[in-house]
Amino acid sequence: DGGITQSPKYLFRKEGQNVTLSCEQNLNHDAMYWYRQDPGQGLRLIYYSQIVNDFQKGDIAEGYSVSREKKESFPLTVTSAQKNPTAFYLCASSPHIPRTGETEQYFGPGTRLTVT
Amino acid sequence: AQRVTQPEKLLSVFKGAPVELKCNYSYSGSPELFWYVQYSRQRLQLLLRHISRESIKGFTADLNKGETSFHLKKPFAQEEDSAMYYCALGGTGKLIFGQGTTLQVKP
């Protein structure tokens, strides 16, 4: 069940600490995405990247940062500025650079982050 | 503004009953609609997309531009259909997801 991997599965941090979530894909996909999944709120887009060394803010980027130095990797840092960081984080990738249309997104298994 | 609305948080039916998961969207351009499904302990995955007009696991969805809807239907629900279902809107360079509907199929 490879393709997109996220690590770790569970992550615990103290309030005030930055934490980085890993996302790697071996599908040779151009685009990668980070979502946050909260009960009753669906999936909300944090950041996305359509090509290496470029990324755009999604709907809830405040308190988060990303990098895309390699095609296969798109790590997400949850900073201490994120007011409500405890959530389930999903990474996804898609095979083409979205322009006017969309292609299927492939999702990772997720990381559950708990901040206390 | 682009938006996807799934009005039901939970839909509970008995095995063999028809199922309809509602999805309405708001988008002024040419929409691309998808249904994604998340079974227990599994990854979120694509169920179907409107451009392919195919039936997957007995599910179908028709894009109704007049009513701006993309409801997911299945004539006879099975227990293995129990999952979280998300409707998603594309055509904007990114996907916009609805809040999700949990489908519970009781034996």
PDB file of C-alpha atoms in Angstrom:
ATOM      1  CA  ASP A   1       0.000   0.000   0.000  1.00  0.00           C
ATOM      2  CA  GLY A   2       2.770   2.460  -0.964  1.00  0.00           C
ATOM      3  CA  GLY A   3       2.386   5.527  -3.113  1.00  0.00           C
ATOM      4  CA  ILE A   4       2.007   8.212  -0.488  1.00  0.00           C
ATOM      5  CA  THR A   5       3.392   7.807   2.983  1.00  0.00           C
ATOM      6  CA  GLN A   6       2.924  10.029   5.995  1.00  0.00           C
ATOM      7  CA  SER A   7       4.843   9.751   9.206  1.00  0.00           C
ATOM      8  CA  PRO A   8       4.375   9.406  12.028  1.00  0.00           C
ATOM      9  CA  LYS A   9       0.849   8.032  12.398  1.00  0.00           C
ATOM     10  CA  TYR A  10       0.421   9.668  15.814  1.00  0.00           C
ATOM     11  CA  LEU A  11       2.291  12.716  17.079  1.00  0.00           C
ATOM     12  CA  PHE A  12       2.157  14.400  20.455  1.00  0.00           C
ATOM     13  CA  ARG A  13       3.582  17.823  21.198  1.00  0.00           C
ATOM     14  CA  LYS A  14       3.530  20.396  23.933  1.00  0.00           C
ATOM     15  CA  GLU A  15       1.937  23.742  23.259  1.00  0.00           C
ATOM     16  CA  GLY A  16       4.443  26.277  21.960  1.00  0.00           C
ATOM     17  CA  GLN A  17       6.533  23.775  20.028  1.00  0.00           C
ATOM     18  CA  ASN A  18       6.786  23.639  16.261  1.00  0.00           C
ATOM     19  CA  VAL A  19       6.286  20.223  14.699  1.00  0.00           C
ATOM     20  CA  THR A  20       6.901  18.932  11.185  1.00  0.00           C
ATOM     21  CA  LEU A  21       4.757  16.306   9.505  1.00  0.00           C
ATOM     22  CA  SER A  22       6.289  14.240   6.757  1.00  0.00           C
ATOM     23  CA  CYS A  23       4.695  13.444   3.379  1.00  0.00           C
ATOM     24  CA  GLU A  24       6.486  11.459   0.686  1.00  0.00           C
ATOM     25  CA  GLN A  25       5.219  10.099  -2.627  1.00  0.00           C
ATOM     26  CA  ASN A  26       6.809   7.789  -5.175  1.00  0.00           C
ATOM     27  CA  LEU A  27       4.105   8.237  -7.810  1.00  0.00           C
ATOM     28  CA  ASN A  28       6.025  10.911  -9.742  1.00  0.00           C
ATOM     29  CA  HIS A  29       3.123  13.294  -9.194  1.00  0.00           C
ATOM     30  CA  ASP A  30       3.591  16.986  -9.837  1.00  0.00           C
ATOM     31  CA  ALA A  31       1.037  18.356  -7.394  1.00  0.00           C
ATOM     32  CA  MET A  32       0.856  17.796  -3.644  1.00  0.00           C
ATOM     33  CA  TYR A  33      -1.602  19.013  -1.027  1.00  0.00           C
ATOM     34  CA  TRP A  34      -2.072  19.277   2.717  1.00  0.00           C
ATOM     35  CA  TYR A  35      -5.524  19.096   4.289  1.00  0.00           C
ATOM     36  CA  ARG A  36      -6.813  19.250   7.788  1.00  0.00           C
ATOM     37  CA  GLN A  37      -9.750  16.999   8.701  1.00  0.00           C
ATOM     38  CA  ASP A  38     -11.934  17.959  11.653  1.00  0.00           C
ATOM     39  CA  PRO A  39     -15.255  16.344  12.614  1.00  0.00           C
ATOM     40  CA  GLY A  40     -18.166  18.160  10.996  1.00  0.00           C
ATOM     41  CA  GLN A  41     -15.921  20.423   8.933  1.00  0.00           C
ATOM     42  CA  GLY A  42     -14.774  18.139   6.178  1.00  0.00           C
ATOM     43  CA  LEU A  43     -11.375  18.578   4.586  1.00  0.00           C
ATOM     44  CA  ARG A  44      -9.908  22.044   4.539  1.00  0.00           C
ATOM     45  CA  LEU A  45      -6.944  22.887   2.312  1.00  0.00           C
ATOM     46  CA  ILE A  46      -3.891  24.225   4.118  1.00  0.00           C
ATOM     47  CA  TYR A  47      -1.259  24.498   1.384  1.00  0.00           C
ATOM     48  CA  TYR A  48      -0.700  23.053  -2.053  1.00  0.00           C
ATOM     49  CA  SER A  49       2.177  22.828  -4.485  1.00  0.00           C
ATOM     50  CA  GLN A  50       1.869  22.338  -8.210  1.00  0.00           C
ATOM     51  CA  ILE A  51       5.586  22.140  -8.934  1.00  0.00           C
ATOM     52  CA  VAL A  52       8.901  21.897  -7.121  1.00  0.00           C
ATOM     53  CA  ASN A  53      10.011  25.088  -5.340  1.00  0.00           C
ATOM     54  CA  ASP A  54       6.547  26.614  -5.594  1.00  0.00           C
ATOM     55  CA  PHE A  55       3.507  26.446  -3.298  1.00  0.00           C
ATOM     56  CA  GLN A  56       0.315  28.370  -2.599  1.00  0.00           C
ATOM     57  CA  LYS A  57      -1.747  29.025   0.496  1.00  0.00           C
ATOM     58  CA  GLY A  58      -5.011  27.220   0.832  1.00  0.00           C
ATOM     59  CA  ASP A  59      -8.014  28.279   2.876  1.00  0.00           C
ATOM     60  CA  ILE A  60      -6.473  27.900   6.341  1.00  0.00           C
ATOM     61  CA  ALA A  61      -2.731  28.536   5.921  1.00  0.00           C
ATOM     62  CA  GLU A  62      -2.259  30.700   9.016  1.00  0.00           C
ATOM     63  CA  GLY A  63       0.059  29.061  11.517  1.00  0.00           C
ATOM     64  CA  TYR A  64       1.417  26.558   8.985  1.00  0.00           C
ATOM     65  CA  SER A  65       4.410  26.498   6.647  1.00  0.00           C
ATOM     66  CA  VAL A  66       5.575  24.140   3.898  1.00  0.00           C
ATOM     67  CA  SER A  67       8.485  23.532   1.572  1.00  0.00           C
ATOM     68  CA  ARG A  68       8.795  21.711  -1.739  1.00  0.00           C
ATOM     69  CA  GLU A  69      12.471  21.210  -2.383  1.00  0.00           C
ATOM     70  CA  LYS A  70      11.983  17.809  -3.994  1.00  0.00           C
ATOM     71  CA  LYS A  71       9.203  16.487  -6.193  1.00  0.00           C
ATOM     72  CA  GLU A  72       8.547  13.542  -3.901  1.00  0.00           C
ATOM     73  CA  SER A  73       8.449  15.425  -0.592  1.00  0.00           C
ATOM     74  CA  PHE A  74       6.103  18.076   0.839  1.00  0.00           C
ATOM     75  CA  PRO A  75       6.617  18.484   4.606  1.00  0.00           C
ATOM     76  CA  LEU A  76       4.199  20.551   6.678  1.00  0.00           C
ATOM     77  CA  THR A  77       5.297  22.478   9.760  1.00  0.00           C
ATOM     78  CA  VAL A  78       2.679  23.301  12.353  1.00  0.00           C
ATOM     79  CA  THR A  79       3.997  26.341  14.159  1.00  0.00           C
ATOM     80  CA  SER A  80       3.242  27.611  17.631  1.00  0.00           C
ATOM     81  CA  ALA A  81       1.172  30.352  15.961  1.00  0.00           C
ATOM     82  CA  GLN A  82      -1.513  27.838  14.958  1.00  0.00           C
ATOM     83  CA  LYS A  83      -4.211  28.383  17.547  1.00  0.00           C
ATOM     84  CA  ASN A  84      -5.911  25.011  17.333  1.00  0.00           C
ATOM     85  CA  PRO A  85      -3.372  22.525  15.989  1.00  0.00           C
ATOM     86  CA  THR A  86      -4.860  19.290  17.316  1.00  0.00           C
ATOM     87  CA  ALA A  87      -6.334  17.578  14.256  1.00  0.00           C
ATOM     88  CA  PHE A  88      -5.975  14.830  11.671  1.00  0.00           C
ATOM     89  CA  TYR A  89      -3.719  15.911   8.807  1.00  0.00           C
ATOM     90  CA  LEU A  90      -3.966  14.411   5.339  1.00  0.00           C
ATOM     91  CA  CYS A  91      -1.482  14.710   2.517  1.00  0.00           C
ATOM     92  CA  ALA A  92      -2.453  14.075  -1.106  1.00  0.00           C
ATOM     93  CA  SER A  93      -0.920  14.175  -4.552  1.00  0.00           C
ATOM     94  CA  SER A  94      -2.215  14.295  -8.101  1.00  0.00           C
ATOM     95  CA  PRO A  95      -0.542  13.377 -11.381  1.00  0.00           C
ATOM     96  CA  HIS A  96      -1.015  16.563 -13.375  1.00  0.00           C
ATOM     97  CA  ILE A  97      -0.656  20.221 -12.720  1.00  0.00           C
ATOM     98  CA  PRO A  98      -4.248  21.401 -12.287  1.00  0.00           C
ATOM     99  CA  ARG A  99      -5.233  24.134 -14.679  1.00  0.00           C
ATOM    100  CA  THR A 100      -8.826  24.322 -15.698  1.00  0.00           C
ATOM    101  CA  GLY A 101      -9.591  20.792 -14.683  1.00  0.00           C
ATOM    102  CA  GLU A 102      -8.795  18.352 -11.923  1.00  0.00           C
ATOM    103  CA  THR A 103      -7.399  14.887 -11.818  1.00  0.00           C
ATOM    104  CA  GLU A 104      -7.809  12.353  -9.069  1.00  0.00           C
ATOM    105  CA  GLN A 105      -6.048  13.064  -5.810  1.00  0.00           C
ATOM    106  CA  TYR A 106      -4.365  10.176  -4.003  1.00  0.00           C
ATOM    107  CA  PHE A 107      -4.316  10.413  -0.235  1.00  0.00           C
ATOM    108  CA  GLY A 108      -1.889   9.288   2.419  1.00  0.00           C
ATOM    109  CA  PRO A 109      -2.924   7.483   5.616  1.00  0.00           C
ATOM    110  CA  GLY A 110      -2.835  10.660   7.699  1.00  0.00           C
ATOM    111  CA  THR A 111      -1.124  11.882  10.852  1.00  0.00           C
ATOM    112  CA  ARG A 112      -3.066  12.547  14.017  1.00  0.00           C
ATOM    113  CA  LEU A 113      -1.456  15.435  15.877  1.00  0.00           C
ATOM    114  CA  THR A 114      -2.297  16.111  19.502  1.00  0.00           C
ATOM    115  CA  VAL A 115      -1.010  19.251  21.154  1.00  0.00           C
ATOM    116  CA  THR A 116      -1.404  19.651  24.912  1.00  0.00           C
TER     117      THR A 116
ATOM    118  CA  ALA B   1     -17.539  31.911  -3.947  1.00  0.00           C
ATOM    119  CA  GLN B   2     -16.970  28.233  -4.523  1.00  0.00           C
ATOM    120  CA  ARG B   3     -18.671  26.063  -1.963  1.00  0.00           C
ATOM    121  CA  VAL B   4     -19.835  22.489  -1.484  1.00  0.00           C
ATOM    122  CA  THR B   5     -22.666  21.663   0.882  1.00  0.00           C
ATOM    123  CA  GLN B   6     -23.555  18.231   2.188  1.00  0.00           C
ATOM    124  CA  PRO B   7     -26.616  18.861   4.349  1.00  0.00           C
ATOM    125  CA  GLU B   8     -26.634  15.553   6.218  1.00  0.00           C
ATOM    126  CA  LYS B   9     -23.922  14.734   8.762  1.00  0.00           C
ATOM    127  CA  LEU B  10     -25.314  11.247   9.241  1.00  0.00           C
ATOM    128  CA  LEU B  11     -27.501   9.073   7.068  1.00  0.00           C
ATOM    129  CA  SER B  12     -28.688   5.811   8.565  1.00  0.00           C
ATOM    130  CA  VAL B  13     -30.502   3.192   6.463  1.00  0.00           C
ATOM    131  CA  PHE B  14     -31.234  -0.508   6.606  1.00  0.00           C
ATOM    132  CA  LYS B  15     -29.515  -3.000   4.345  1.00  0.00           C
ATOM    133  CA  GLY B  16     -31.328  -3.241   1.014  1.00  0.00           C
ATOM    134  CA  ALA B  17     -32.853   0.234   1.266  1.00  0.00           C
ATOM    135  CA  PRO B  18     -32.136   2.932  -1.327  1.00  0.00           C
ATOM    136  CA  VAL B  19     -29.519   5.534  -0.477  1.00  0.00           C
ATOM    137  CA  GLU B  20     -29.148   9.127  -1.600  1.00  0.00           C
ATOM    138  CA  LEU B  21     -26.343  11.302  -0.259  1.00  0.00           C
ATOM    139  CA  LYS B  22     -26.979  14.914  -1.120  1.00  0.00           C
ATOM    140  CA  CYS B  23     -24.422  17.353  -2.481  1.00  0.00           C
ATOM    141  CA  ASN B  24     -25.005  20.900  -3.669  1.00  0.00           C
ATOM    142  CA  TYR B  25     -22.353  23.198  -5.020  1.00  0.00           C
ATOM    143  CA  SER B  26     -21.852  26.850  -5.747  1.00  0.00           C
ATOM    144  CA  TYR B  27     -19.573  27.718  -8.660  1.00  0.00           C
ATOM    145  CA  SER B  28     -19.973  30.104 -11.577  1.00  0.00           C
ATOM    146  CA  GLY B  29     -17.599  28.276 -13.899  1.00  0.00           C
ATOM    147  CA  SER B  30     -17.689  24.817 -15.419  1.00  0.00           C
ATOM    148  CA  PRO B  31     -17.674  22.453 -12.456  1.00  0.00           C
ATOM    149  CA  GLU B  32     -15.966  19.139 -12.066  1.00  0.00           C
ATOM    150  CA  LEU B  33     -17.568  17.059  -9.336  1.00  0.00           C
ATOM    151  CA  PHE B  34     -16.229  14.072  -7.448  1.00  0.00           C
ATOM    152  CA  TRP B  35     -17.280  11.740  -4.677  1.00  0.00           C
ATOM    153  CA  TYR B  36     -14.571  10.474  -2.334  1.00  0.00           C
ATOM    154  CA  VAL B  37     -15.079   7.745   0.274  1.00  0.00           C
ATOM    155  CA  GLN B  38     -13.271   6.881   3.482  1.00  0.00           C
ATOM    156  CA  TYR B  39     -13.931   3.418   4.888  1.00  0.00           C
ATOM    157  CA  SER B  40     -13.005   2.675   8.482  1.00  0.00           C
ATOM    158  CA  ARG B  41      -9.217   2.484   8.920  1.00  0.00           C
ATOM    159  CA  GLN B  42      -8.631   3.077   5.215  1.00  0.00           C
ATOM    160  CA  ARG B  43      -7.405   6.011   3.211  1.00  0.00           C
ATOM    161  CA  LEU B  44      -9.642   8.526   1.561  1.00  0.00           C
ATOM    162  CA  GLN B  45     -10.103   7.411  -2.037  1.00  0.00           C
ATOM    163  CA  LEU B  46     -11.932   8.459  -5.157  1.00  0.00           C
ATOM    164  CA  LEU B  47     -15.298   6.777  -5.625  1.00  0.00           C
ATOM    165  CA  LEU B  48     -16.454   8.395  -8.832  1.00  0.00           C
ATOM    166  CA  ARG B  49     -16.308  11.563 -10.913  1.00  0.00           C
ATOM    167  CA  HIS B  50     -19.036  13.090 -13.018  1.00  0.00           C
ATOM    168  CA  ILE B  51     -17.097  13.184 -16.275  1.00  0.00           C
ATOM    169  CA  SER B  52     -16.697   9.415 -16.354  1.00  0.00           C
ATOM    170  CA  ARG B  53     -20.433   8.802 -15.888  1.00  0.00           C
ATOM    171  CA  GLU B  54     -19.763   5.312 -14.575  1.00  0.00           C
ATOM    172  CA  SER B  55     -21.205   3.234 -11.772  1.00  0.00           C
ATOM    173  CA  ILE B  56     -18.778   2.206  -9.036  1.00  0.00           C
ATOM    174  CA  LYS B  57     -19.806  -0.353  -6.404  1.00  0.00           C
ATOM    175  CA  GLY B  58     -23.391   0.225  -7.510  1.00  0.00           C
ATOM    176  CA  PHE B  59     -23.199   3.974  -6.855  1.00  0.00           C
ATOM    177  CA  THR B  60     -24.085   6.574  -9.461  1.00  0.00           C
ATOM    178  CA  ALA B  61     -24.151  10.351  -9.411  1.00  0.00           C
ATOM    179  CA  ASP B  62     -25.588  12.723 -11.981  1.00  0.00           C
ATOM    180  CA  LEU B  63     -24.520  16.312 -12.318  1.00  0.00           C
ATOM    181  CA  ASN B  64     -27.573  18.573 -12.425  1.00  0.00           C
ATOM    182  CA  LYS B  65     -26.353  22.027 -13.393  1.00  0.00           C
ATOM    183  CA  GLY B  66     -29.818  23.539 -13.104  1.00  0.00           C
ATOM    184  CA  GLU B  67     -30.123  22.503  -9.470  1.00  0.00           C
ATOM    185  CA  THR B  68     -26.339  22.704  -8.882  1.00  0.00           C
ATOM    186  CA  SER B  69     -26.422  19.245  -7.380  1.00  0.00           C
ATOM    187  CA  PHE B  70     -24.416  16.035  -7.595  1.00  0.00           C
ATOM    188  CA  HIS B  71     -26.271  13.587  -5.392  1.00  0.00           C
ATOM    189  CA  LEU B  72     -24.837  10.092  -4.869  1.00  0.00           C
ATOM    190  CA  LYS B  73     -27.314   7.247  -5.208  1.00  0.00           C
ATOM    191  CA  LYS B  74     -27.446   3.508  -4.761  1.00  0.00           C
ATOM    192  CA  PRO B  75     -30.650   1.476  -5.150  1.00  0.00           C
ATOM    193  CA  PHE B  76     -29.846  -1.175  -2.531  1.00  0.00           C
ATOM    194  CA  ALA B  77     -27.450  -0.340   0.302  1.00  0.00           C
ATOM    195  CA  GLN B  78     -25.029  -2.952   1.625  1.00  0.00           C
ATOM    196  CA  GLU B  79     -23.383  -3.066   5.046  1.00  0.00           C
ATOM    197  CA  GLU B  80     -19.979  -2.620   3.443  1.00  0.00           C
ATOM    198  CA  ASP B  81     -21.117   0.765   2.125  1.00  0.00           C
ATOM    199  CA  SER B  82     -20.872   2.165   5.653  1.00  0.00           C
ATOM    200  CA  ALA B  83     -18.263   4.924   5.446  1.00  0.00           C
ATOM    201  CA  MET B  84     -17.688   8.667   5.340  1.00  0.00           C
ATOM    202  CA  TYR B  85     -18.509  10.199   1.956  1.00  0.00           C
ATOM    203  CA  TYR B  86     -17.192  13.530   0.714  1.00  0.00           C
ATOM    204  CA  CYS B  87     -18.393  15.485  -2.265  1.00  0.00           C
ATOM    205  CA  ALA B  88     -15.700  17.626  -3.915  1.00  0.00           C
ATOM    206  CA  LEU B  89     -15.709  20.445  -6.455  1.00  0.00           C
ATOM    207  CA  GLY B  90     -12.899  20.940  -8.937  1.00  0.00           C
ATOM    208  CA  GLY B  91     -12.303  23.163 -11.941  1.00  0.00           C
ATOM    209  CA  THR B  92     -10.632  25.886  -9.873  1.00  0.00           C
ATOM    210  CA  GLY B  93      -7.094  24.540  -9.679  1.00  0.00           C
ATOM    211  CA  LYS B  94      -7.790  22.775  -6.403  1.00  0.00           C
ATOM    212  CA  LEU B  95     -10.479  20.615  -4.859  1.00  0.00           C
ATOM    213  CA  ILE B  96     -13.056  22.030  -2.455  1.00  0.00           C
ATOM    214  CA  PHE B  97     -14.591  19.418  -0.175  1.00  0.00           C
ATOM    215  CA  GLY B  98     -17.940  19.347   1.543  1.00  0.00           C
ATOM    216  CA  GLN B  99     -18.344  18.635   5.234  1.00  0.00           C
ATOM    217  CA  GLY B 100     -18.881  14.946   4.660  1.00  0.00           C
ATOM    218  CA  THR B 101     -21.768  12.547   5.331  1.00  0.00           C
ATOM    219  CA  THR B 102     -21.416   9.408   7.402  1.00  0.00           C
ATOM    220  CA  LEU B 103     -23.437   6.589   5.886  1.00  0.00           C
ATOM    221  CA  GLN B 104     -24.451   3.902   8.331  1.00  0.00           C
ATOM    222  CA  VAL B 105     -26.050   0.782   6.858  1.00  0.00           C
ATOM    223  CA  LYS B 106     -27.733  -1.337   9.496  1.00  0.00           C
ATOM    224  CA  PRO B 107     -28.251  -5.090   9.096  1.00  0.00           C
TER     225      PRO B 107
END
